[in-house]
Short mmCIF file of C-alpha atoms in Angstrom, two decimals:
data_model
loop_
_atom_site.label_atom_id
_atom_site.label_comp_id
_atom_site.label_asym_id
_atom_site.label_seq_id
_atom_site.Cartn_x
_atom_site.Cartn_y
_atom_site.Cartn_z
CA UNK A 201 -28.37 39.23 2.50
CA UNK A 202 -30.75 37.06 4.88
CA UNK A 203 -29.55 35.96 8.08
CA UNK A 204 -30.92 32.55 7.35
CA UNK A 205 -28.65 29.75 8.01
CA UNK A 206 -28.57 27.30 5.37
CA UNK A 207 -27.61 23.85 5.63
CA UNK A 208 -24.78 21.82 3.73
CA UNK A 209 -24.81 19.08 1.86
CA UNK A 210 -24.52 15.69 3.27
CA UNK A 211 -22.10 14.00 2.54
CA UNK A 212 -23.03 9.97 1.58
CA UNK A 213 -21.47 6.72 1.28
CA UNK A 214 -21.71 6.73 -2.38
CA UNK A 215 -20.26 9.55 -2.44
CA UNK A 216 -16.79 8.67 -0.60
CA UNK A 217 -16.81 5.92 -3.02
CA UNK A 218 -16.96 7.48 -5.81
CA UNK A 219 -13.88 9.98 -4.75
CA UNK A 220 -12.08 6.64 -3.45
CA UNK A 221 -12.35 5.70 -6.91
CA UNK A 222 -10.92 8.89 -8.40
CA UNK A 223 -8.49 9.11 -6.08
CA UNK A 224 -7.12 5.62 -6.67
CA UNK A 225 -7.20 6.09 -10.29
CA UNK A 226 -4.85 9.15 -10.31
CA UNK A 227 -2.55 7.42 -8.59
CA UNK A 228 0.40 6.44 -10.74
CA UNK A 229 0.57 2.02 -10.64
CA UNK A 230 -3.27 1.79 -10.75
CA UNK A 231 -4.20 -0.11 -13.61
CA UNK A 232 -7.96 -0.46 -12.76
CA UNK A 233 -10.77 -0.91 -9.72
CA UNK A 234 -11.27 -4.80 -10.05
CA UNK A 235 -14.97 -5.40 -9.59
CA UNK A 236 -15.60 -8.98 -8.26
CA UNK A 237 -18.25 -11.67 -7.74
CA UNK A 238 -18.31 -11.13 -4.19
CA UNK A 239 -18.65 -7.30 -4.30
CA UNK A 240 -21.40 -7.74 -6.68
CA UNK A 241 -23.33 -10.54 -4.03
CA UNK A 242 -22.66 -7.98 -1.40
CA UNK A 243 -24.19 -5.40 -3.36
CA UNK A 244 -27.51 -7.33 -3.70
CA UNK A 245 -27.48 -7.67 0.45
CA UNK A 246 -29.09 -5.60 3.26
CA UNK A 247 -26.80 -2.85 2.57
CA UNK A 248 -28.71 -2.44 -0.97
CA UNK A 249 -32.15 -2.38 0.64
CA UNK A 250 -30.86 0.09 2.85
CA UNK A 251 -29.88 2.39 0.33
CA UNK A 252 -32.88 2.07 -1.49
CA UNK A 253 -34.92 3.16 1.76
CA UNK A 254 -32.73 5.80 2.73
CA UNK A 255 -30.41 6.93 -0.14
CA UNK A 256 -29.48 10.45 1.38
CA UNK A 257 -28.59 9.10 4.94
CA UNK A 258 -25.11 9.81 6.15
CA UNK A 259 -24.50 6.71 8.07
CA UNK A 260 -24.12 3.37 5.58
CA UNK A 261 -22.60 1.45 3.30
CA UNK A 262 -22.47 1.61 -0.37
CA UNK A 263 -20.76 -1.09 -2.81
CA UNK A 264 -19.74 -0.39 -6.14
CA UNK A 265 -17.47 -2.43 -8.74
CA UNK A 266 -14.69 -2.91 -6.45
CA UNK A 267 -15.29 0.01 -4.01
CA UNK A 268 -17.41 -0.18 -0.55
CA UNK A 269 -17.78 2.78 1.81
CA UNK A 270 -18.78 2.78 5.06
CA UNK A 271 -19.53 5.90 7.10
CA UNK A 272 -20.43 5.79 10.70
CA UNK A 273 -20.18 8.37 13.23
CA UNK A 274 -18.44 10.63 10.92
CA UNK A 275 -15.75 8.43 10.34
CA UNK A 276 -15.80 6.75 6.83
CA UNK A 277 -14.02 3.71 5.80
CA UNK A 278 -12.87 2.28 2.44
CA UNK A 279 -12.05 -0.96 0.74
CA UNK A 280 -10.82 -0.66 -2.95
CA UNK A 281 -9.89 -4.14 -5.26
CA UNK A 282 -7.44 -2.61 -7.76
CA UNK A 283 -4.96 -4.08 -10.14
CA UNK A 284 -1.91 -2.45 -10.45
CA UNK A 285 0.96 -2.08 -12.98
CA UNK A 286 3.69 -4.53 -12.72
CA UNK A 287 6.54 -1.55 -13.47
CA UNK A 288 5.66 -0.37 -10.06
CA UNK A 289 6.10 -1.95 -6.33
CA UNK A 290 2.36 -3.24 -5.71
CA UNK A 291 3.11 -1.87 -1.97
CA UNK A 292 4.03 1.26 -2.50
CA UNK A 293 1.04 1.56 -5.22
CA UNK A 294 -1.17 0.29 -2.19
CA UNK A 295 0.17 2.15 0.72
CA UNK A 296 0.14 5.31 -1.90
CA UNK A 297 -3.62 4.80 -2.72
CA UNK A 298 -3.99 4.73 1.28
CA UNK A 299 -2.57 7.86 2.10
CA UNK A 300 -4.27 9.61 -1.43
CA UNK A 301 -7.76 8.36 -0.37
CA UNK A 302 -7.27 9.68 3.50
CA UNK A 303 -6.47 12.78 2.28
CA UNK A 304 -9.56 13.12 0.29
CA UNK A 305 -11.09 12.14 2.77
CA UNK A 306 -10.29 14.48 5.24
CA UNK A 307 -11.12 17.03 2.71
CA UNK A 308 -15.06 15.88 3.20
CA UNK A 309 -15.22 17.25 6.50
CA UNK A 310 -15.31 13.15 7.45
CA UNK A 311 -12.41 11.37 9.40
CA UNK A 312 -10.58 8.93 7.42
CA UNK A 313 -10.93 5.35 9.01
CA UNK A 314 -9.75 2.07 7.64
CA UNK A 315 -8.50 2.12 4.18
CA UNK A 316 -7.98 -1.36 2.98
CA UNK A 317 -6.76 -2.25 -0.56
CA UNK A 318 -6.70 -5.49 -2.08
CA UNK A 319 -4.68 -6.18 -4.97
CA UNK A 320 -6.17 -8.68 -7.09
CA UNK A 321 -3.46 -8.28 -10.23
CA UNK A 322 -0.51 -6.97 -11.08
CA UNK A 323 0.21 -7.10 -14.98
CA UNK A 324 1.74 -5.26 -17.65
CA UNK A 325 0.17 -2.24 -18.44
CA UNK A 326 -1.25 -2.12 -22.12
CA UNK A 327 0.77 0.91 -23.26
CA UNK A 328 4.33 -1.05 -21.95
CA UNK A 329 6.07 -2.19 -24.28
CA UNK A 330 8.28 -5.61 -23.71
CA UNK A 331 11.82 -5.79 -23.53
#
């Protein structure tokens, strides 16, 4: 055994986004992340180039279909666009996805900041069936 330190991983932007994204999607009432025309303009911003220069950095943003992910300081804040199932209280799904995504989160070693959701739809999810 070597008395070496070794150094962890960093954790990135795109990589809080991408467990947002799980996160939200295990959460019962989440239909889908709803990409939009704005997220997609955003992507092709400043915050792109920036990722592009310095992919592995820890501080920045990173915008993808629906999700951004901001971390700064060691704080790291969310926005997801979902549409959610109609047989559930959009709220609740929201406020659910919230706490879900902090608690991820907080697994990273990061400290959960703003999670915002947007919900863009609710409608009927494929497998209901109509009464």
């Amino acid at each position: 055994m070597s008395d070496q330190s070794v150094q962890g991983s960093i954790i990135t932007s795109r990589l809080i986004a991408s467990i947002a994204t799980r996160t939200a999607l295990e959460t019962p009432g989440v239909l889908r992340i709803e990409p939009t025309v704005q997220g997609f303009l955003a992507r092709l911003g400043p915050a792109a180039l920036q990722n592009l220069r310095n992919p592995r950095s820890q501080n920045g943003t990173y915008r993808h279909n629906g999700v951004t992910a901001t971390i700064s300081d060691g704080t790291a804040h969310v926005h997801l666009d979902i549409a959610t199932d109609i047989a559930y209280t959009a709220l609740n799904v929201a406020e659910t996805v919230q706490q879900r995504v902090r608690e991820s989160i907080s697994h990273t070693g990061l400290t959960p900041g703003t999670i915002d959701i947007t919900i863009l739809a609710i409608e009927p999810h494929s497998g209901t069936t109509k009464r």
